[in-house]
Coordinates of C-alpha atoms in Angstrom, one line a residue:
Chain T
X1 CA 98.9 33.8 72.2
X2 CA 101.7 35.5 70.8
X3 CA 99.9 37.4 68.6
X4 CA 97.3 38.6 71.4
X5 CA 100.4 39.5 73.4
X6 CA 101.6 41.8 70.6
X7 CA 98.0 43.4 69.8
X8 CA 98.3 44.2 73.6
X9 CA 101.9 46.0 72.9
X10 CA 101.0 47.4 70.0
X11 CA 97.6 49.1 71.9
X12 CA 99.6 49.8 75.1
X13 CA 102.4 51.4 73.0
X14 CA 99.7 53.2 70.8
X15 CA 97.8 54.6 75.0
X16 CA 101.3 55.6 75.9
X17 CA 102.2 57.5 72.7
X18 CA 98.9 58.9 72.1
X19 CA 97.9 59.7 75.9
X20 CA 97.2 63.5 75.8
X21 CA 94.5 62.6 73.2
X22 CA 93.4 59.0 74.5
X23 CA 92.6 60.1 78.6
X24 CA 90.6 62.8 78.0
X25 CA 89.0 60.9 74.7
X26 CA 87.9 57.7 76.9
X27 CA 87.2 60.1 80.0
X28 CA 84.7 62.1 77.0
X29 CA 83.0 58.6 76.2
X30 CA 82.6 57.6 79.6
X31 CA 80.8 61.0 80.5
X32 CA 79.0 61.1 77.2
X33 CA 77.5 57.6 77.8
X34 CA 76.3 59.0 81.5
X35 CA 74.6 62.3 80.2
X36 CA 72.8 60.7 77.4
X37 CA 71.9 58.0 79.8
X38 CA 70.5 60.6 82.2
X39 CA 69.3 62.6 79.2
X40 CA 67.2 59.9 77.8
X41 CA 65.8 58.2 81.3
X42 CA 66.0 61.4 83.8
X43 CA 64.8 64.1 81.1
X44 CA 62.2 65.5 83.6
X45 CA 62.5 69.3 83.2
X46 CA 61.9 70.8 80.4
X47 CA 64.2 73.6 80.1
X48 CA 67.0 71.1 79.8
X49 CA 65.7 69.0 77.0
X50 CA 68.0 70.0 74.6
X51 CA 70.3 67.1 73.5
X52 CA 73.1 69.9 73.1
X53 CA 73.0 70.6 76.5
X54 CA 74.3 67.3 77.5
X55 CA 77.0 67.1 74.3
X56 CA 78.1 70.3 75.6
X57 CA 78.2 69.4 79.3
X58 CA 80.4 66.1 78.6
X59 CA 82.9 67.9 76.4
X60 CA 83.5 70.2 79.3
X61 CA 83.5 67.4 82.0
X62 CA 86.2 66.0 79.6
X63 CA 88.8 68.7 80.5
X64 CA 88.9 69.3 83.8
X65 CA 89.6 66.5 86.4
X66 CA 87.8 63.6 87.0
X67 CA 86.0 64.3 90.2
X68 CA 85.0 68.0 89.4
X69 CA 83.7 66.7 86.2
X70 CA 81.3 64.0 88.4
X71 CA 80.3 66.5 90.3
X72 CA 78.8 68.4 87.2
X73 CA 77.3 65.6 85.6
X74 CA 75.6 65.3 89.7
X75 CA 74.4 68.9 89.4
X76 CA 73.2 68.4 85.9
X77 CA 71.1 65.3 88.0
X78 CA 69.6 67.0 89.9
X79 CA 68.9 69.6 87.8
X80 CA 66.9 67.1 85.7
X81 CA 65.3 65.8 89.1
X82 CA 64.0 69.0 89.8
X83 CA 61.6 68.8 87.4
X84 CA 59.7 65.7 89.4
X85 CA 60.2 68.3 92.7
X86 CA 62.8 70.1 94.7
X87 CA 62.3 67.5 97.8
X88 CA 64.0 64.7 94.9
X89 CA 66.4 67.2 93.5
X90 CA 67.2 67.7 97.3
X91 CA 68.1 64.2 98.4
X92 CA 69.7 63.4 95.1
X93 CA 72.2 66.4 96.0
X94 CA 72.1 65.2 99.9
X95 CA 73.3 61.6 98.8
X96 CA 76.2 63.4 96.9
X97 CA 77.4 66.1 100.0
X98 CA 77.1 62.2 102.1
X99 CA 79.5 60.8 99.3
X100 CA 81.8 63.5 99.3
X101 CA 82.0 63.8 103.4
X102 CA 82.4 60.2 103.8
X103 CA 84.5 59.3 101.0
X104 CA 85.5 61.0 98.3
X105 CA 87.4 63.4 101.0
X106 CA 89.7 60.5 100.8
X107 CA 89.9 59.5 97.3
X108 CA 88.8 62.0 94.8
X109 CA 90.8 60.2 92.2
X110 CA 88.7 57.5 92.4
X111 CA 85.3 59.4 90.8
X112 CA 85.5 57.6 87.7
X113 CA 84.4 54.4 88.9
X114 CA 81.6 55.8 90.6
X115 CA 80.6 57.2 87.1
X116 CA 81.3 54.0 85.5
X117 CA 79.1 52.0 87.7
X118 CA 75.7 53.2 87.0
X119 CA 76.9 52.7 83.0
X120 CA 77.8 49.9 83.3
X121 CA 74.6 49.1 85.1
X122 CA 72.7 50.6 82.5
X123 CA 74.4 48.2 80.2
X124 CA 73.2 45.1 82.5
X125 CA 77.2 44.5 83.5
X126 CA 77.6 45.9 86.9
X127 CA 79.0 42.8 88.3
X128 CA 82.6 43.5 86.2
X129 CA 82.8 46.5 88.6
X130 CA 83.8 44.8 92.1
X131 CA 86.1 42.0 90.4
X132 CA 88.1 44.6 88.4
X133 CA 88.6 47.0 91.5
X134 CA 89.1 44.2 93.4
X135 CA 92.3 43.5 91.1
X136 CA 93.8 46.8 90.6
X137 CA 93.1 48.6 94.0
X138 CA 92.6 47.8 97.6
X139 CA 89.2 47.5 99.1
X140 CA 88.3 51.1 99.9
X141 CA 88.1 51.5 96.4
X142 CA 85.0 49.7 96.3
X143 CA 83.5 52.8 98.3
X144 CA 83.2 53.8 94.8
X145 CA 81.6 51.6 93.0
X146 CA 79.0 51.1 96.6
X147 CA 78.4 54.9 96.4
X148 CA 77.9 54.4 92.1
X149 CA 75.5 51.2 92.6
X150 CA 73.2 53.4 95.4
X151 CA 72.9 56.6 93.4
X152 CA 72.1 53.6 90.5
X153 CA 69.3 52.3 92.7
X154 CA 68.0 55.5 93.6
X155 CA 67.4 56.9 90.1
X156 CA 66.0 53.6 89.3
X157 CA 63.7 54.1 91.9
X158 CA 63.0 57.3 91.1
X159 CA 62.4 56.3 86.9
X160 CA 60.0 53.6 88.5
X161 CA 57.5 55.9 90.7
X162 CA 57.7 58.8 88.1
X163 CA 53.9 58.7 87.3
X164 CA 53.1 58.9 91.1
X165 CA 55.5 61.9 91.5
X166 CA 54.3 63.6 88.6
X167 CA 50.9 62.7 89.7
X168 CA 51.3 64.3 93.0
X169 CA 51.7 67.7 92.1
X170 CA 49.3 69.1 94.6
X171 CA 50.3 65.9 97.4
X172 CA 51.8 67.1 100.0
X173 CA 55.1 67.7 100.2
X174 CA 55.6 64.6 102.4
X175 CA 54.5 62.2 100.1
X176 CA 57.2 62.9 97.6
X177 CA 59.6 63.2 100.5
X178 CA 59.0 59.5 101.6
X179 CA 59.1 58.3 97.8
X180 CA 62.5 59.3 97.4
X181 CA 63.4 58.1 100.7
X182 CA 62.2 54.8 100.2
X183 CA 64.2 54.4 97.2
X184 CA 67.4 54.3 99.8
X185 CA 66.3 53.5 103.2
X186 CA 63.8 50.3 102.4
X187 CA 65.6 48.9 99.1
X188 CA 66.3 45.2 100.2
X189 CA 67.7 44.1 96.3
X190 CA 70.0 47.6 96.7
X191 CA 71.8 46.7 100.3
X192 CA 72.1 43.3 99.1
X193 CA 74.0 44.1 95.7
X194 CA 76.1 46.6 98.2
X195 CA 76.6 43.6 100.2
X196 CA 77.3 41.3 97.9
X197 CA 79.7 43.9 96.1
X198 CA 81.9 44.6 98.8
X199 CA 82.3 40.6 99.8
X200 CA 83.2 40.2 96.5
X201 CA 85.8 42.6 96.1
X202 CA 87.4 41.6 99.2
X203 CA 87.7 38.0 98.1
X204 CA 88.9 39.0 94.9
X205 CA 91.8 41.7 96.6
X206 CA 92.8 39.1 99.0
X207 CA 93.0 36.0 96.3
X208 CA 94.6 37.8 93.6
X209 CA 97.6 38.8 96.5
X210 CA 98.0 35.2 97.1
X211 CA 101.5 33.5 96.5
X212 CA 100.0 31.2 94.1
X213 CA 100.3 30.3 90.2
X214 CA 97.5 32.2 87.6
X215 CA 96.2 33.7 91.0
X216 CA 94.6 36.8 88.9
X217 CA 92.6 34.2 87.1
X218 CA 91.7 32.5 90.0
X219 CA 90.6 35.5 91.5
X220 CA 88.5 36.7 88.8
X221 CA 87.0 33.1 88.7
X222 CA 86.1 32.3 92.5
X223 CA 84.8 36.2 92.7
X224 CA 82.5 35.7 89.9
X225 CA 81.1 32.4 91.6
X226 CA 81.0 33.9 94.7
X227 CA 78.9 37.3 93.9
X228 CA 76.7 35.3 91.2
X229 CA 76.1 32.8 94.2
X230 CA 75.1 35.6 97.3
X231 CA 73.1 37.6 95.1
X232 CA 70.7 34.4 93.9
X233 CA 71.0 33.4 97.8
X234 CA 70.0 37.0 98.7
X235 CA 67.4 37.2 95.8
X236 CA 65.5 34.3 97.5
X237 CA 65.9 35.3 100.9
X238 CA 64.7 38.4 100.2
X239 CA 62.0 36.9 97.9
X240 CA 62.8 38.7 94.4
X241 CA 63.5 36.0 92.1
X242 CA 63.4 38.4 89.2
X243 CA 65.5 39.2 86.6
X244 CA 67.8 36.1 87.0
X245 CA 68.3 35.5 83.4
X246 CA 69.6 38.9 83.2
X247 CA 71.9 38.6 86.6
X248 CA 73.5 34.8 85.0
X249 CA 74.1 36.4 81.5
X250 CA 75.3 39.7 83.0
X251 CA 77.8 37.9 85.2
X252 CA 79.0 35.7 82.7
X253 CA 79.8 38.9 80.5
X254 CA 81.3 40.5 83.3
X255 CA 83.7 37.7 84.0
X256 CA 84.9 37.2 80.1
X257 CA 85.2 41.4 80.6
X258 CA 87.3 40.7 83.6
X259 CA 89.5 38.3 81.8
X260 CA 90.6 40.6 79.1
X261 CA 91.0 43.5 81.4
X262 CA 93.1 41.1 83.1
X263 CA 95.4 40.1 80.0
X264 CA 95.5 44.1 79.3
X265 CA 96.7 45.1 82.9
X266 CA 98.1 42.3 84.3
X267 CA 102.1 42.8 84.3
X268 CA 101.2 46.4 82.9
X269 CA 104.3 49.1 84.0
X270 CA 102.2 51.8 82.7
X271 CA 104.8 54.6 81.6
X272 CA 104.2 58.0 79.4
X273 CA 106.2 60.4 77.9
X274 CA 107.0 63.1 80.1
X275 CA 108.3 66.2 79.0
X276 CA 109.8 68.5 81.8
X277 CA 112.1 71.8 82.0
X278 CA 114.4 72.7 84.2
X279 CA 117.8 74.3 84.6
X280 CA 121.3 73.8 86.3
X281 CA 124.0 76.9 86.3
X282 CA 125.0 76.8 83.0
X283 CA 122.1 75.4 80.9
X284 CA 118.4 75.1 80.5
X285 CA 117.3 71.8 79.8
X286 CA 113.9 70.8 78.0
X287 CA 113.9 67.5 78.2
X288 CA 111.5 64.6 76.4
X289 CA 112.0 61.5 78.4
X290 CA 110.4 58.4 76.1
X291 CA 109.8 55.4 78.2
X292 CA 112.3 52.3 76.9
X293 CA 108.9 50.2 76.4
X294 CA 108.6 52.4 73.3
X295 CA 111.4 52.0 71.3
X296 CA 111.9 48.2 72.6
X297 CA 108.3 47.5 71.2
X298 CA 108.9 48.4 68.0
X299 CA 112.0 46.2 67.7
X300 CA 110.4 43.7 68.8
X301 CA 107.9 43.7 65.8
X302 CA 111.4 42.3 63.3
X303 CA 109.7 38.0 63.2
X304 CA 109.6 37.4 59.3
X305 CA 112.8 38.5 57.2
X306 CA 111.3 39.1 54.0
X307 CA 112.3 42.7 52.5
X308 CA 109.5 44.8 53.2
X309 CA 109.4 44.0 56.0
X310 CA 113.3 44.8 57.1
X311 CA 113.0 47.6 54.7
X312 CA 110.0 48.9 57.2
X313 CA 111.6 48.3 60.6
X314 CA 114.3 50.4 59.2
X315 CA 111.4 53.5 58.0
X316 CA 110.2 53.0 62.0
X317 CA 113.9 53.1 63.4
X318 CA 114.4 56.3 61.3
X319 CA 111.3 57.9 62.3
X320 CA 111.9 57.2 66.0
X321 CA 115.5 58.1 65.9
X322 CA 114.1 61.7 64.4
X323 CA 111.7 61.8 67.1
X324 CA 114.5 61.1 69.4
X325 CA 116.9 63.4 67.8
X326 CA 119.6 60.7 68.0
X327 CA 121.5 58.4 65.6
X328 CA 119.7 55.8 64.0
X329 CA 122.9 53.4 64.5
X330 CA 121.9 53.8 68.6
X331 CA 118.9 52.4 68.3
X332 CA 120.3 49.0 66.5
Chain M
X1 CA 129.7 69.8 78.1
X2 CA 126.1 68.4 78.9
X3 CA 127.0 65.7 81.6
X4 CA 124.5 63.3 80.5
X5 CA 124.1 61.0 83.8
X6 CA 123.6 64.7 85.6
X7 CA 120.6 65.2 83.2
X8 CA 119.4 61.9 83.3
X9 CA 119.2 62.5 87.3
X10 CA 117.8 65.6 86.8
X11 CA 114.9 64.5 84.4
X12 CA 113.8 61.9 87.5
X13 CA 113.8 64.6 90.0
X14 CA 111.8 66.8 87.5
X15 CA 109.5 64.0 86.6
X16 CA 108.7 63.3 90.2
X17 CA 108.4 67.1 91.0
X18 CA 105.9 67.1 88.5
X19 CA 103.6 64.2 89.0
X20 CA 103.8 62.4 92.5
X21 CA 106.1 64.8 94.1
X22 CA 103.4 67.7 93.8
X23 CA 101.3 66.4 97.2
X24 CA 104.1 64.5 98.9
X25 CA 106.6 67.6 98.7
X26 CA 103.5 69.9 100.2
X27 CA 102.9 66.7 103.0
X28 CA 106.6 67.2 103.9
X29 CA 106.4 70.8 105.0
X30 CA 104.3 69.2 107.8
X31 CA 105.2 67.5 111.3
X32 CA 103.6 64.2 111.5
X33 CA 101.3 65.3 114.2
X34 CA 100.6 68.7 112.9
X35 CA 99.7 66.7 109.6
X36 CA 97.7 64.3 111.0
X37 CA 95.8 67.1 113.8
X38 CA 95.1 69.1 110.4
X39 CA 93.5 66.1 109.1
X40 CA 91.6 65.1 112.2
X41 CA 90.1 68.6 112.5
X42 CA 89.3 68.9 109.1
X43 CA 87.8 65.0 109.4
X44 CA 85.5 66.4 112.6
X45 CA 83.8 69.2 110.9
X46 CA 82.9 66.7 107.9
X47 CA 82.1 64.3 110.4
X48 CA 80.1 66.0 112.1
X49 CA 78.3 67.7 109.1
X50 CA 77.6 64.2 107.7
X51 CA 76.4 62.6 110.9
X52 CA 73.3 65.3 110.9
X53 CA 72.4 64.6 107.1
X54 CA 72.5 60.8 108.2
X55 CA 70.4 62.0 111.0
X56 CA 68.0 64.2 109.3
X57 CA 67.4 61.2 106.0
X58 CA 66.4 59.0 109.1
X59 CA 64.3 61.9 110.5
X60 CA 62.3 62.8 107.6
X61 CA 62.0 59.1 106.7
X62 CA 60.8 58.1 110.2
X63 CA 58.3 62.0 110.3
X64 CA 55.6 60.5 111.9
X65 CA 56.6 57.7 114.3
X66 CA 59.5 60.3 115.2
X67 CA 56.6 62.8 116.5
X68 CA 54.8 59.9 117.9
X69 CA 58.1 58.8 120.3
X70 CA 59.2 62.5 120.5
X71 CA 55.5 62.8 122.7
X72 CA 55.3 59.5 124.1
X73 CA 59.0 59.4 125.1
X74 CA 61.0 61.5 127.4
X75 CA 62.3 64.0 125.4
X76 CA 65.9 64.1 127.2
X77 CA 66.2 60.2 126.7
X78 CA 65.9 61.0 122.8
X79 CA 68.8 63.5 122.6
X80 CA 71.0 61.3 124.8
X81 CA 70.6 58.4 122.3
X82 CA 71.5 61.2 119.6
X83 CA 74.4 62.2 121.1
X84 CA 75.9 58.3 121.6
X85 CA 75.3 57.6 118.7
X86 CA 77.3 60.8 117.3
X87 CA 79.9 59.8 120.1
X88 CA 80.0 56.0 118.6
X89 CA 79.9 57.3 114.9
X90 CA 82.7 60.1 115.0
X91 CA 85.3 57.8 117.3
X92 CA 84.8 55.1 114.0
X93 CA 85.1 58.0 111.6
X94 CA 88.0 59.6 113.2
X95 CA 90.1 56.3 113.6
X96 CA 89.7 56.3 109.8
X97 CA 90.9 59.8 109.1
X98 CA 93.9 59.1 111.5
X99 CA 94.9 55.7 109.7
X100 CA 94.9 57.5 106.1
X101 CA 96.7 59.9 107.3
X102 CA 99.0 58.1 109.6
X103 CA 99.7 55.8 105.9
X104 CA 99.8 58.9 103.7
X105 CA 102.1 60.6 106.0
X106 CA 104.6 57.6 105.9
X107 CA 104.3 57.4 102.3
X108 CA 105.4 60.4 101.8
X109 CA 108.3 60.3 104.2
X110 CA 109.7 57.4 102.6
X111 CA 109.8 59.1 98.7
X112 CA 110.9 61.9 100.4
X113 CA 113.8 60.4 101.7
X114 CA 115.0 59.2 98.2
X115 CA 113.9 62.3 96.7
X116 CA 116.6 64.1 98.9
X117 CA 119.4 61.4 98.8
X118 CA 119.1 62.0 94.7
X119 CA 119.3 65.8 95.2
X120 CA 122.2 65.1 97.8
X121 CA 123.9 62.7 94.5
X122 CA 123.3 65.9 91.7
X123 CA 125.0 68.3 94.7
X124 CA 128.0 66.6 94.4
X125 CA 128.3 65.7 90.6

């Protein structure tokens, strides 16, 4: 355990250090992972078949916040969509104006999860999604991952009937109207994973606030249960008993998920270097404040006194006193 | 002489200036109710944009049957139903943009506060 606890330290300590490169890096993977994803399944019109275009695109999502760059990886969508017809392009870009007047007004902070969703349900893992908002924010946040899990459903949908909508060129207009339509208004499996998603990160919010011992794992436990349990409940109401190998397998993956991102937040006080400027009447101050977790972290590391080792501790104490611009003796 | 504990207080401040204090310090040049009337105005145009997209998804979905009952029905009974359930929808919608604001509001009073009793503690070092 104790080594786990100091891999955690030593990753945390790296996140913290390392942050101006790390966020935007992870932020660039996420994005990446979404345009390839759309790239590869959504590729409809031609013009942007180009694997650069996407590279490109998710570099320059990377840099600029979170929910601007969702809303270009939307546009690049629907973009894509318009190749099957404006009408899908159109209520692709409709669901998104919904999204934004009804939520995301609120919380724009919160666009990553609503990327991460339909990645993650790419990847057959969705059900991590509710359990680990569940644990870090308070139930509006699982707007996001709802609003994710529908745009999931409805370019699913749309992947599903693409023969018919290419086939319909000369349909009317209707037909490839309703299509899209359908994908939203008459999905049964879709409502009930919204369903089911929303119970389950209520339970999980309101278990893991409890007074009681290990109630994080708790949580994570009953709320897998719980959503694995309404979903097969709902699957056979509904009559869809498909895919259940996947959902069991999927669930049990997004638990053990849950459980580490557990251990790696749990207790977290998540603090970066800050560097600020500012002045008083006689001085100008540019100040570097490095958070104590920092420095204590790497004095933790002295368990074995062998030479090296010592001789080591005392390279890192230099280093960070240099960093520091203090004496090395302060920092023993 | 750098007075250390004044910098140290001074780095906080700055920190906060810089990270949370960016929103809360522009929430504070508001009166709770013009903050909140802001947000309720704001929350009635978007409201009201995104009852009519809900609206027209249902109406295009529905196309035919819609015709059907526009004919078969009376025409005024039709719009009143519109019009309750825009009435029902924005009272729900509304409560919600008054109880973020109302908490973000409060939030923001309350670092606020601290934020001033620690500019109030560099006045007089």
């Amino acid at each position: 355990m104790d080594t786990l606890y100091e891999i955690k330290t030593r990753i945390i300590t790296f996140i913290e250090k390392n942050e101006v490169y790390v966020k935007p890096a992870a932020k660039f993977i996420l994005l990446l992972m979404a345009y390839l994803m759309v790239h590869l399944n959504l590729g409809y019109y031609a013009k942007l078949n180009n694997i650069f275009i996407p590279l490109i695109l998710s570099v320059g999502s990377a840099i600029v916040p979170m929910g601007i760059g969702a809303v270009i990886l939307g546009l690049y969508t629907a973009a894509n969509l318009y190749g099957l017809g404006i009408e899908i392009a159109g209520i692709f870009l409709l669901l998104m104006l919904l999204a934004y007047l009804l939520y995301f007004r609120f919380a724009r902070e919160k666009a990553y999860l609503t990327v991460l969703t339909p990645v993650l349900s790419m990847l057959g893992i969705p059900y991590a999604m509710p359990i680990a908002t569940g644990l870090t924010s308070a139930p509006a946040a699982s707007m996001s991952v709802i609003v994710g899990m529908i745009m999931f459903y409805f370019l699913k949908g749309i992947k599903a009937n693409e023969e018919l909508l290419l086939a319909s060129e000369d349909a009317l207009k209707t037909t490839k109207l309703h299509i899209a339509l359908e994908q939203i208004l008459t999905n049964k499996e879709m409502w009930l994973i919204v369903a089911a998603f929303f119970f389950t990160n209520v339970i999980v919010y309101f278990i893991r606030r409890l007074a009681i011992k290990e109630a994080w794992k708790i949580a994570i436990g009953v709320g897998g249960v719980v959503q694995l349990l309404l979903i097969l409940i709902g699957k056979l109401i509904i009559g869809n008993p498909y895919g259940i190998l996947g959902l069991i397998l999927g669930s049990i993956v997004s638990v053990l998920i849950c459980f580490v991102f557990q251990f790696m937040v749990f207790d977290l006080d998540y603090q970066r270097i800050e560097r600020v400027q500012f002045e008083d009447d006689n001085y100008y101050y540019y100040v570097r404040a490095v958070p104590k977790v920092l420095v204590v972290a790497k004095e933790k590391q002295v368990k074995t006194f062998n030479e090296t080792k010592v001789k080591k501790e005392e390279e890192v104490e230099r280093e960070i006193a240099r960093e520091l611009d203090i004496d090395p003796e302060n920092l023993k | 002489m750098v007075n250390e504990e004044k910098v140290r207080l001074m780095t906080k401040l700055a920190v906060f200036e810089e990270n949370k204090g960016k929103k809360t310090l522009s929430i504070g040049d508001y009166y709770r109710s013009d903050f909140i009337s802001k947000n309720l105005l704001s929350g009635f145009i978007a409201g009201t944009i995104a009852y009519f997209l809900l609206f027209a998804i249902w109406a295009l979905h529905e196309g035919e049957n819609l015709v059907q009952s526009l004919l078969e029905l009376d025409f005024g009974h039709i719009i009143f139903l519109v019009i309750v359930f825009y009435g029902i929808f924005m009272v729900l919608y509304l409560t919600i943009c008054y109880l973020v604001g109302d908490y973000r509001y409060r939030r923001s009073v309350k670092s606020l506060k601290a934020y001033k009793k620690a500019l109030k503690r560099l006045e007089n070092m």
